[in-house]
Amino acid sequence: MKPFYLLVFAFLFVLLNLSITLAATTQVNPNADTQIYQGSPDTTYGTQNISTSVRAVFFAGAGYTRGLLNFTLNSTNLGTITSIKLYIRNGGVYASGEWMSVHRLMNISTSFIETKTTWNVYGNSDGTNGTWKIVGGDFNATIIDTHKAVSGAWENFTLMGDGADVNWALTWGDNVQILLNATNTTGDGLGAGYYSREGADNYAP
């Protein structure tokens, strides 16, 4: 089982003796995942081999830790996409009852580089660093979907289709850049940690 993956639901139109519509599901695994930490803004966490190396937490006095994920929807045309869900394995909750939110990362045209991405900068695929327009992930404040954090559970967020708070219009060939954020900032240590693709073998991509 993968620690992160997208399930993409599409309709395929097949010509037999008549036109029929079949539903198809495609699993997409991440190209990159990491976390960025406001309390250590120049540190990269991209290759940590621990179960909760993608965290989304708010610490009073130290600020946010946010999770970043990148997926690419293969350009192969499998029909019209009708629904996309993010499935993510929770490795531990820092405070019970915490809610997590998913946002769109902005202003990155290609996948970020795990080993170069920090709170202050992101790594480009050509090896250079780009500066966030707004440090801390430069994300769209509009929440795509929310989910209550449950320790040890597979959580799912709807990015596109029925169930999304705000529908994210995606199609084949798109680069899907996701920021995972803790929604509650009124306490200390509120959030959760999630398995990365470098995590335990039984959850690794």
C-alpha atoms as an extended CHARMM CRD file, in Angstrom:
* protein
*
       205  EXT
         1         1  MET       CA              0.0000000000        0.0000000000        0.0000000000  PROA      1               0.0000000000
         2         2  LYS       CA              1.3460000000        3.4060000000       -0.9220000000  PROA      2               0.0000000000
         3         3  PRO       CA              1.6660000000        6.1910000000        1.6760000000  PROA      3               0.0000000000
         4         4  PHE       CA              0.2800000000        8.7670000000       -0.7260000000  PROA      4               0.0000000000
         5         5  TYR       CA             -1.6070000000        8.2890000000       -3.9150000000  PROA      5               0.0000000000
         6         6  LEU       CA             -4.2760000000        9.8470000000       -6.0500000000  PROA      6               0.0000000000
         7         7  LEU       CA             -7.1980000000        7.9160000000       -7.4130000000  PROA      7               0.0000000000
         8         8  VAL       CA             -8.3800000000        9.3620000000      -10.7020000000  PROA      8               0.0000000000
         9         9  PHE       CA            -11.8150000000        8.3830000000      -11.9340000000  PROA      9               0.0000000000
        10        10  ALA       CA            -12.5430000000        8.7860000000      -15.6350000000  PROA      10              0.0000000000
        11        11  PHE       CA            -15.1920000000        7.8260000000      -18.1280000000  PROA      11              0.0000000000
        12        12  LEU       CA            -14.0070000000        5.8530000000      -21.1670000000  PROA      12              0.0000000000
        13        13  PHE       CA            -16.1390000000        5.7300000000      -24.2810000000  PROA      13              0.0000000000
        14        14  VAL       CA            -15.8040000000        2.3590000000      -26.0110000000  PROA      14              0.0000000000
        15        15  LEU       CA            -17.2590000000        1.5630000000      -29.4310000000  PROA      15              0.0000000000
        16        16  LEU       CA            -18.4930000000       -2.0160000000      -29.7110000000  PROA      16              0.0000000000
        17        17  ASN       CA            -21.7940000000       -2.7130000000      -31.3760000000  PROA      17              0.0000000000
        18        18  LEU       CA            -23.0350000000        0.3550000000      -29.6110000000  PROA      18              0.0000000000
        19        19  SER       CA            -21.5370000000        3.1950000000      -27.5720000000  PROA      19              0.0000000000
        20        20  ILE       CA            -21.2460000000        2.3640000000      -23.8770000000  PROA      20              0.0000000000
        21        21  THR       CA            -19.7000000000        4.2180000000      -20.9590000000  PROA      21              0.0000000000
        22        22  LEU       CA            -17.3090000000        2.4420000000      -18.6190000000  PROA      22              0.0000000000
        23        23  ALA       CA            -15.8610000000        3.8370000000      -15.3770000000  PROA      23              0.0000000000
        24        24  ALA       CA            -12.0880000000        3.4520000000      -14.9530000000  PROA      24              0.0000000000
        25        25  THR       CA             -9.8300000000        4.1720000000      -11.9670000000  PROA      25              0.0000000000
        26        26  THR       CA             -6.1450000000        5.0880000000      -12.1840000000  PROA      26              0.0000000000
        27        27  GLN       CA             -3.7230000000        5.2410000000       -9.2390000000  PROA      27              0.0000000000
        28        28  VAL       CA             -1.0150000000        7.9260000000       -9.3830000000  PROA      28              0.0000000000
        29        29  ASN       CA              1.9320000000        7.9020000000       -6.9640000000  PROA      29              0.0000000000
        30        30  PRO       CA              3.8880000000       10.9990000000       -5.8890000000  PROA      30              0.0000000000
        31        31  ASN       CA              6.9450000000       12.3620000000       -7.6710000000  PROA      31              0.0000000000
        32        32  ALA       CA              8.0100000000       14.2460000000       -4.5370000000  PROA      32              0.0000000000
        33        33  ASP       CA              6.9250000000       14.8900000000       -0.9560000000  PROA      33              0.0000000000
        34        34  THR       CA              8.4670000000       16.8330000000        1.9020000000  PROA      34              0.0000000000
        35        35  GLN       CA              7.7280000000       19.1980000000        4.7560000000  PROA      35              0.0000000000
        36        36  ILE       CA              8.7650000000       22.7880000000        5.4220000000  PROA      36              0.0000000000
        37        37  TYR       CA              9.1600000000       24.2920000000        8.8990000000  PROA      37              0.0000000000
        38        38  GLN       CA              8.8020000000       27.9520000000        9.8370000000  PROA      38              0.0000000000
        39        39  GLY       CA             10.9670000000       27.4560000000       12.9360000000  PROA      39              0.0000000000
        40        40  SER       CA             13.9010000000       26.2770000000       10.7910000000  PROA      40              0.0000000000
        41        41  PRO       CA             13.3050000000       28.1170000000        7.5000000000  PROA      41              0.0000000000
        42        42  ASP       CA             16.5080000000       27.0540000000        5.6950000000  PROA      42              0.0000000000
        43        43  THR       CA             16.3430000000       23.3400000000        6.5450000000  PROA      43              0.0000000000
        44        44  THR       CA             15.2550000000       20.7370000000        4.0030000000  PROA      44              0.0000000000
        45        45  TYR       CA             13.4910000000       17.5390000000        5.1150000000  PROA      45              0.0000000000
        46        46  GLY       CA             12.9740000000       15.9400000000        1.7180000000  PROA      46              0.0000000000
        47        47  THR       CA             14.7560000000       12.5950000000        2.1470000000  PROA      47              0.0000000000
        48        48  GLN       CA             13.9580000000       11.7990000000        5.7690000000  PROA      48              0.0000000000
        49        49  ASN       CA             13.2770000000        8.0810000000        6.1090000000  PROA      49              0.0000000000
        50        50  ILE       CA             10.7750000000        8.3110000000        8.9710000000  PROA      50              0.0000000000
        51        51  SER       CA              7.1180000000        7.4900000000        9.1480000000  PROA      51              0.0000000000
        52        52  THR       CA              5.9010000000       11.0360000000        9.7310000000  PROA      52              0.0000000000
        53        53  SER       CA              8.2390000000       13.0170000000        7.4970000000  PROA      53              0.0000000000
        54        54  VAL       CA              5.3460000000       14.9190000000        5.9360000000  PROA      54              0.0000000000
        55        55  ARG       CA              3.8920000000       16.9120000000        8.8140000000  PROA      55              0.0000000000
        56        56  ALA       CA              1.2570000000       19.6110000000        9.0150000000  PROA      56              0.0000000000
        57        57  VAL       CA              1.3570000000       21.1290000000       12.4950000000  PROA      57              0.0000000000
        58        58  PHE       CA              1.0510000000       24.5030000000       14.2000000000  PROA      58              0.0000000000
        59        59  PHE       CA              3.3690000000       25.1230000000       17.1700000000  PROA      59              0.0000000000
        60        60  ALA       CA              2.7110000000       28.2170000000       19.2690000000  PROA      60              0.0000000000
        61        61  GLY       CA              5.8950000000       30.2950000000       19.2620000000  PROA      61              0.0000000000
        62        62  ALA       CA              7.5520000000       28.2610000000       16.5070000000  PROA      62              0.0000000000
        63        63  GLY       CA              4.9460000000       28.5300000000       13.7710000000  PROA      63              0.0000000000
        64        64  TYR       CA              3.8620000000       26.1170000000       11.0750000000  PROA      64              0.0000000000
        65        65  THR       CA              5.1000000000       22.9020000000        9.6240000000  PROA      65              0.0000000000
        66        66  ARG       CA              3.4320000000       22.2280000000        6.2590000000  PROA      66              0.0000000000
        67        67  GLY       CA              3.4230000000       19.1800000000        4.0080000000  PROA      67              0.0000000000
        68        68  LEU       CA              4.0980000000       19.4230000000        0.2650000000  PROA      68              0.0000000000
        69        69  LEU       CA              3.2390000000       16.7770000000       -2.3320000000  PROA      69              0.0000000000
        70        70  ASN       CA              3.6100000000       16.5910000000       -6.0900000000  PROA      70              0.0000000000
        71        71  PHE       CA              1.8040000000       14.2770000000       -8.5260000000  PROA      71              0.0000000000
        72        72  THR       CA              1.7840000000       14.2610000000      -12.3200000000  PROA      72              0.0000000000
        73        73  LEU       CA             -1.2970000000       13.0800000000      -14.1920000000  PROA      73              0.0000000000
        74        74  ASN       CA              0.1470000000       11.1190000000      -17.0990000000  PROA      74              0.0000000000
        75        75  SER       CA             -0.6380000000       12.6890000000      -20.4580000000  PROA      75              0.0000000000
        76        76  THR       CA             -2.1340000000        9.4060000000      -21.7150000000  PROA      76              0.0000000000
        77        77  ASN       CA             -5.7590000000       10.2230000000      -22.4510000000  PROA      77              0.0000000000
        78        78  LEU       CA             -7.8990000000        7.8070000000      -20.4670000000  PROA      78              0.0000000000
        79        79  GLY       CA            -11.1090000000        9.7670000000      -20.8960000000  PROA      79              0.0000000000
        80        80  THR       CA            -12.6400000000       12.7310000000      -19.0970000000  PROA      80              0.0000000000
        81        81  ILE       CA            -11.6130000000       12.9560000000      -15.4450000000  PROA      81              0.0000000000
        82        82  THR       CA            -14.6400000000       13.1310000000      -13.1510000000  PROA      82              0.0000000000
        83        83  SER       CA            -13.1000000000       12.7350000000       -9.6950000000  PROA      83              0.0000000000
        84        84  ILE       CA             -9.6830000000       12.8660000000       -8.0040000000  PROA      84              0.0000000000
        85        85  LYS       CA             -9.0110000000       11.8600000000       -4.3950000000  PROA      85              0.0000000000
        86        86  LEU       CA             -5.8210000000       12.0820000000       -2.3360000000  PROA      86              0.0000000000
        87        87  TYR       CA             -5.2530000000        9.0720000000       -0.0450000000  PROA      87              0.0000000000
        88        88  ILE       CA             -2.7380000000        9.6330000000        2.7370000000  PROA      88              0.0000000000
        89        89  ARG       CA             -1.6440000000        7.4350000000        5.6620000000  PROA      89              0.0000000000
        90        90  ASN       CA             -1.7130000000        9.1400000000        9.0610000000  PROA      90              0.0000000000
        91        91  GLY       CA              1.3350000000        8.3060000000       11.1760000000  PROA      91              0.0000000000
        92        92  GLY       CA              0.2560000000       10.1190000000       14.3330000000  PROA      92              0.0000000000
        93        93  VAL       CA             -1.9590000000       12.9420000000       15.6000000000  PROA      93              0.0000000000
        94        94  TYR       CA             -0.4610000000       15.6540000000       17.8050000000  PROA      94              0.0000000000
        95        95  ALA       CA             -3.8270000000       16.7170000000       19.2310000000  PROA      95              0.0000000000
        96        96  SER       CA             -7.1150000000       14.8290000000       19.0410000000  PROA      96              0.0000000000
        97        97  GLY       CA             -9.8680000000       16.2940000000       16.9110000000  PROA      97              0.0000000000
        98        98  GLU       CA             -7.5020000000       18.2690000000       14.6630000000  PROA      98              0.0000000000
        99        99  TRP       CA             -8.6490000000       19.0780000000       11.1270000000  PROA      99              0.0000000000
       100       100  MET       CA             -6.3360000000       19.2030000000        8.1380000000  PROA      100             0.0000000000
       101       101  SER       CA             -6.8260000000       21.1570000000        4.9270000000  PROA      101             0.0000000000
       102       102  VAL       CA             -5.5510000000       20.7360000000        1.3590000000  PROA      102             0.0000000000
       103       103  HSD       CA             -4.5330000000       23.7350000000       -0.7810000000  PROA      103             0.0000000000
       104       104  ARG       CA             -3.0460000000       24.3540000000       -4.2200000000  PROA      104             0.0000000000
       105       105  LEU       CA              0.6190000000       25.3170000000       -4.4110000000  PROA      105             0.0000000000
       106       106  MET       CA              1.1070000000       28.2920000000       -6.7140000000  PROA      106             0.0000000000
       107       107  ASN       CA              3.7620000000       29.5210000000       -9.1700000000  PROA      107             0.0000000000
       108       108  ILE       CA              5.6370000000       26.2300000000       -9.6840000000  PROA      108             0.0000000000
       109       109  SER       CA              5.4100000000       24.8800000000      -13.2220000000  PROA      109             0.0000000000
       110       110  THR       CA              7.3570000000       21.6570000000      -12.5660000000  PROA      110             0.0000000000
       111       111  SER       CA              7.8370000000       19.3320000000       -9.6120000000  PROA      111             0.0000000000
       112       112  PHE       CA              9.7550000000       20.8080000000       -6.6700000000  PROA      112             0.0000000000
       113       113  ILE       CA             13.0040000000       19.0820000000       -5.6680000000  PROA      113             0.0000000000
       114       114  GLU       CA             12.7450000000       17.4980000000       -2.2150000000  PROA      114             0.0000000000
       115       115  THR       CA             16.3840000000       18.0770000000       -1.2060000000  PROA      115             0.0000000000
       116       116  LYS       CA             16.2870000000       21.7850000000       -2.0460000000  PROA      116             0.0000000000
       117       117  THR       CA             12.8610000000       22.8640000000       -0.8020000000  PROA      117             0.0000000000
       118       118  THR       CA             12.5720000000       24.7810000000        2.4910000000  PROA      118             0.0000000000
       119       119  TRP       CA             10.2780000000       27.3240000000        4.1400000000  PROA      119             0.0000000000
       120       120  ASN       CA             12.0920000000       30.0870000000        2.2390000000  PROA      120             0.0000000000
       121       121  VAL       CA             12.8170000000       28.5420000000       -1.1780000000  PROA      121             0.0000000000
       122       122  TYR       CA             11.8280000000       25.6800000000       -3.4610000000  PROA      122             0.0000000000
       123       123  GLY       CA             14.0940000000       23.6110000000       -5.6790000000  PROA      123             0.0000000000
       124       124  ASN       CA             13.5420000000       23.7330000000       -9.4400000000  PROA      124             0.0000000000
       125       125  SER       CA             13.9830000000       20.7100000000      -11.6840000000  PROA      125             0.0000000000
       126       126  ASP       CA             16.9910000000       22.4290000000      -13.3410000000  PROA      126             0.0000000000
       127       127  GLY       CA             18.8670000000       22.4680000000      -10.0250000000  PROA      127             0.0000000000
       128       128  THR       CA             18.3160000000       26.1480000000       -9.2170000000  PROA      128             0.0000000000
       129       129  ASN       CA             16.3450000000       27.5510000000       -6.3020000000  PROA      129             0.0000000000
       130       130  GLY       CA             13.2000000000       29.5990000000       -6.6810000000  PROA      130             0.0000000000
       131       131  THR       CA             11.9550000000       31.9590000000       -3.9710000000  PROA      131             0.0000000000
       132       132  TRP       CA              8.3720000000       31.6140000000       -2.7910000000  PROA      132             0.0000000000
       133       133  LYS       CA              6.4540000000       34.8170000000       -3.4930000000  PROA      133             0.0000000000
       134       134  ILE       CA              5.0970000000       34.3140000000        0.0040000000  PROA      134             0.0000000000
       135       135  VAL       CA              7.4260000000       32.2430000000        2.2070000000  PROA      135             0.0000000000
       136       136  GLY       CA              5.9630000000       29.0920000000        3.6850000000  PROA      136             0.0000000000
       137       137  GLY       CA              4.6980000000       27.4910000000        0.5120000000  PROA      137             0.0000000000
       138       138  ASP       CA              3.1080000000       30.2720000000       -1.5580000000  PROA      138             0.0000000000
       139       139  PHE       CA             -0.2480000000       28.5000000000       -1.5920000000  PROA      139             0.0000000000
       140       140  ASN       CA             -3.7710000000       29.4730000000       -2.5440000000  PROA      140             0.0000000000
       141       141  ALA       CA             -5.6960000000       30.2630000000        0.6570000000  PROA      141             0.0000000000
       142       142  THR       CA             -8.8320000000       28.6620000000       -0.7890000000  PROA      142             0.0000000000
       143       143  ILE       CA             -9.3450000000       25.2710000000        0.8700000000  PROA      143             0.0000000000
       144       144  ILE       CA             -9.9310000000       22.4490000000       -1.6130000000  PROA      144             0.0000000000
       145       145  ASP       CA            -11.0370000000       19.9630000000        1.0550000000  PROA      145             0.0000000000
       146       146  THR       CA            -10.7100000000       19.2400000000        4.7810000000  PROA      146             0.0000000000
       147       147  HSD       CA            -10.5000000000       16.0410000000        6.7960000000  PROA      147             0.0000000000
       148       148  LYS       CA            -10.3600000000       15.2020000000       10.4950000000  PROA      148             0.0000000000
       149       149  ALA       CA             -6.9690000000       13.7150000000       11.3950000000  PROA      149             0.0000000000
       150       150  VAL       CA             -7.2060000000       10.1220000000       12.6720000000  PROA      150             0.0000000000
       151       151  SER       CA             -4.0550000000        8.4350000000       13.9670000000  PROA      151             0.0000000000
       152       152  GLY       CA             -3.0610000000        5.3390000000       11.9760000000  PROA      152             0.0000000000
       153       153  ALA       CA             -5.8650000000        5.7290000000        9.4460000000  PROA      153             0.0000000000
       154       154  TRP       CA             -5.9460000000        6.1720000000        5.6960000000  PROA      154             0.0000000000
       155       155  GLU       CA             -7.4290000000        9.6270000000        5.1700000000  PROA      155             0.0000000000
       156       156  ASN       CA             -8.8030000000       10.8780000000        1.8690000000  PROA      156             0.0000000000
       157       157  PHE       CA             -9.2840000000       14.3590000000        0.5040000000  PROA      157             0.0000000000
       158       158  THR       CA            -11.4000000000       15.0900000000       -2.5700000000  PROA      158             0.0000000000
       159       159  LEU       CA             -9.5340000000       17.3840000000       -4.9660000000  PROA      159             0.0000000000
       160       160  MET       CA            -12.0180000000       17.2040000000       -7.8140000000  PROA      160             0.0000000000
       161       161  GLY       CA            -15.5940000000       15.9720000000       -8.0380000000  PROA      161             0.0000000000
       162       162  ASP       CA            -18.3840000000       15.4210000000       -5.5380000000  PROA      162             0.0000000000
       163       163  GLY       CA            -17.2190000000       16.0170000000       -1.9750000000  PROA      163             0.0000000000
       164       164  ALA       CA            -14.6350000000       18.7460000000       -2.6200000000  PROA      164             0.0000000000
       165       165  ASP       CA            -15.1580000000       21.9990000000       -0.7140000000  PROA      165             0.0000000000
       166       166  VAL       CA            -13.9310000000       23.7910000000       -3.8490000000  PROA      166             0.0000000000
       167       167  ASN       CA            -13.5850000000       21.8430000000       -7.0770000000  PROA      167             0.0000000000
       168       168  TRP       CA            -10.0570000000       21.8010000000       -8.5620000000  PROA      168             0.0000000000
       169       169  ALA       CA            -10.2970000000       21.5840000000      -12.3570000000  PROA      169             0.0000000000
       170       170  LEU       CA             -7.6070000000       19.0970000000      -13.4230000000  PROA      170             0.0000000000
       171       171  THR       CA             -6.9480000000       17.1170000000      -16.5720000000  PROA      171             0.0000000000
       172       172  TRP       CA             -4.4230000000       14.6490000000      -18.0130000000  PROA      172             0.0000000000
       173       173  GLY       CA             -0.8920000000       16.0440000000      -18.1750000000  PROA      173             0.0000000000
       174       174  ASP       CA             -1.3700000000       18.4390000000      -15.2520000000  PROA      174             0.0000000000
       175       175  ASN       CA              1.2080000000       18.7480000000      -12.4830000000  PROA      175             0.0000000000
       176       176  VAL       CA             -0.6990000000       18.5410000000       -9.1790000000  PROA      176             0.0000000000
       177       177  GLN       CA              1.0700000000       20.5330000000       -6.4440000000  PROA      177             0.0000000000
       178       178  ILE       CA             -0.5260000000       20.1020000000       -3.0050000000  PROA      178             0.0000000000
       179       179  LEU       CA              0.0520000000       21.8050000000        0.3460000000  PROA      179             0.0000000000
       180       180  LEU       CA             -1.2570000000       20.1330000000        3.5030000000  PROA      180             0.0000000000
       181       181  ASN       CA             -1.9790000000       22.5030000000        6.3790000000  PROA      181             0.0000000000
       182       182  ALA       CA             -3.2440000000       22.3590000000        9.9590000000  PROA      182             0.0000000000
       183       183  THR       CA             -6.4280000000       24.4360000000       10.2150000000  PROA      183             0.0000000000
       184       184  ASN       CA             -6.3300000000       25.2160000000       13.9490000000  PROA      184             0.0000000000
       185       185  THR       CA             -3.8650000000       27.8800000000       15.1160000000  PROA      185             0.0000000000
       186       186  THR       CA             -5.3090000000       28.6010000000       18.5570000000  PROA      186             0.0000000000
       187       187  GLY       CA             -3.2740000000       26.0370000000       20.5080000000  PROA      187             0.0000000000
       188       188  ASP       CA              0.1310000000       24.3760000000       20.5930000000  PROA      188             0.0000000000
       189       189  GLY       CA              1.2180000000       21.2830000000       18.6830000000  PROA      189             0.0000000000
       190       190  LEU       CA             -2.0250000000       20.9890000000       16.7140000000  PROA      190             0.0000000000
       191       191  GLY       CA             -1.7460000000       18.7970000000       13.6330000000  PROA      191             0.0000000000
       192       192  ALA       CA             -0.6140000000       15.4160000000       12.3740000000  PROA      192             0.0000000000
       193       193  GLY       CA              2.2560000000       13.5900000000       10.6820000000  PROA      193             0.0000000000
       194       194  TYR       CA              1.8990000000       11.4720000000        7.5460000000  PROA      194             0.0000000000
       195       195  TYR       CA              3.9150000000        8.7300000000        5.8870000000  PROA      195             0.0000000000
       196       196  SER       CA              6.1530000000        9.8690000000        3.0440000000  PROA      196             0.0000000000
       197       197  ARG       CA              7.3590000000        7.8520000000        0.0880000000  PROA      197             0.0000000000
       198       198  GLU       CA             10.6470000000        7.3890000000        2.0050000000  PROA      198             0.0000000000
       199       199  GLY       CA              8.8080000000        5.9320000000        5.0030000000  PROA      199             0.0000000000
       200       200  ALA       CA              8.5130000000        2.3870000000        6.3210000000  PROA      200             0.0000000000
       201       201  ASP       CA              8.8290000000       -0.3130000000        3.6770000000  PROA      201             0.0000000000
       202       202  ASN       CA              5.2460000000       -1.4820000000        4.0080000000  PROA      202             0.0000000000
       203       203  TYR       CA              4.0030000000        2.0430000000        3.1950000000  PROA      203             0.0000000000
       204       204  ALA       CA              6.6630000000        3.1190000000        0.6800000000  PROA      204             0.0000000000
       205       205  PRO       CA              5.6640000000        3.8500000000       -2.9360000000  PROA      205             0.0000000000
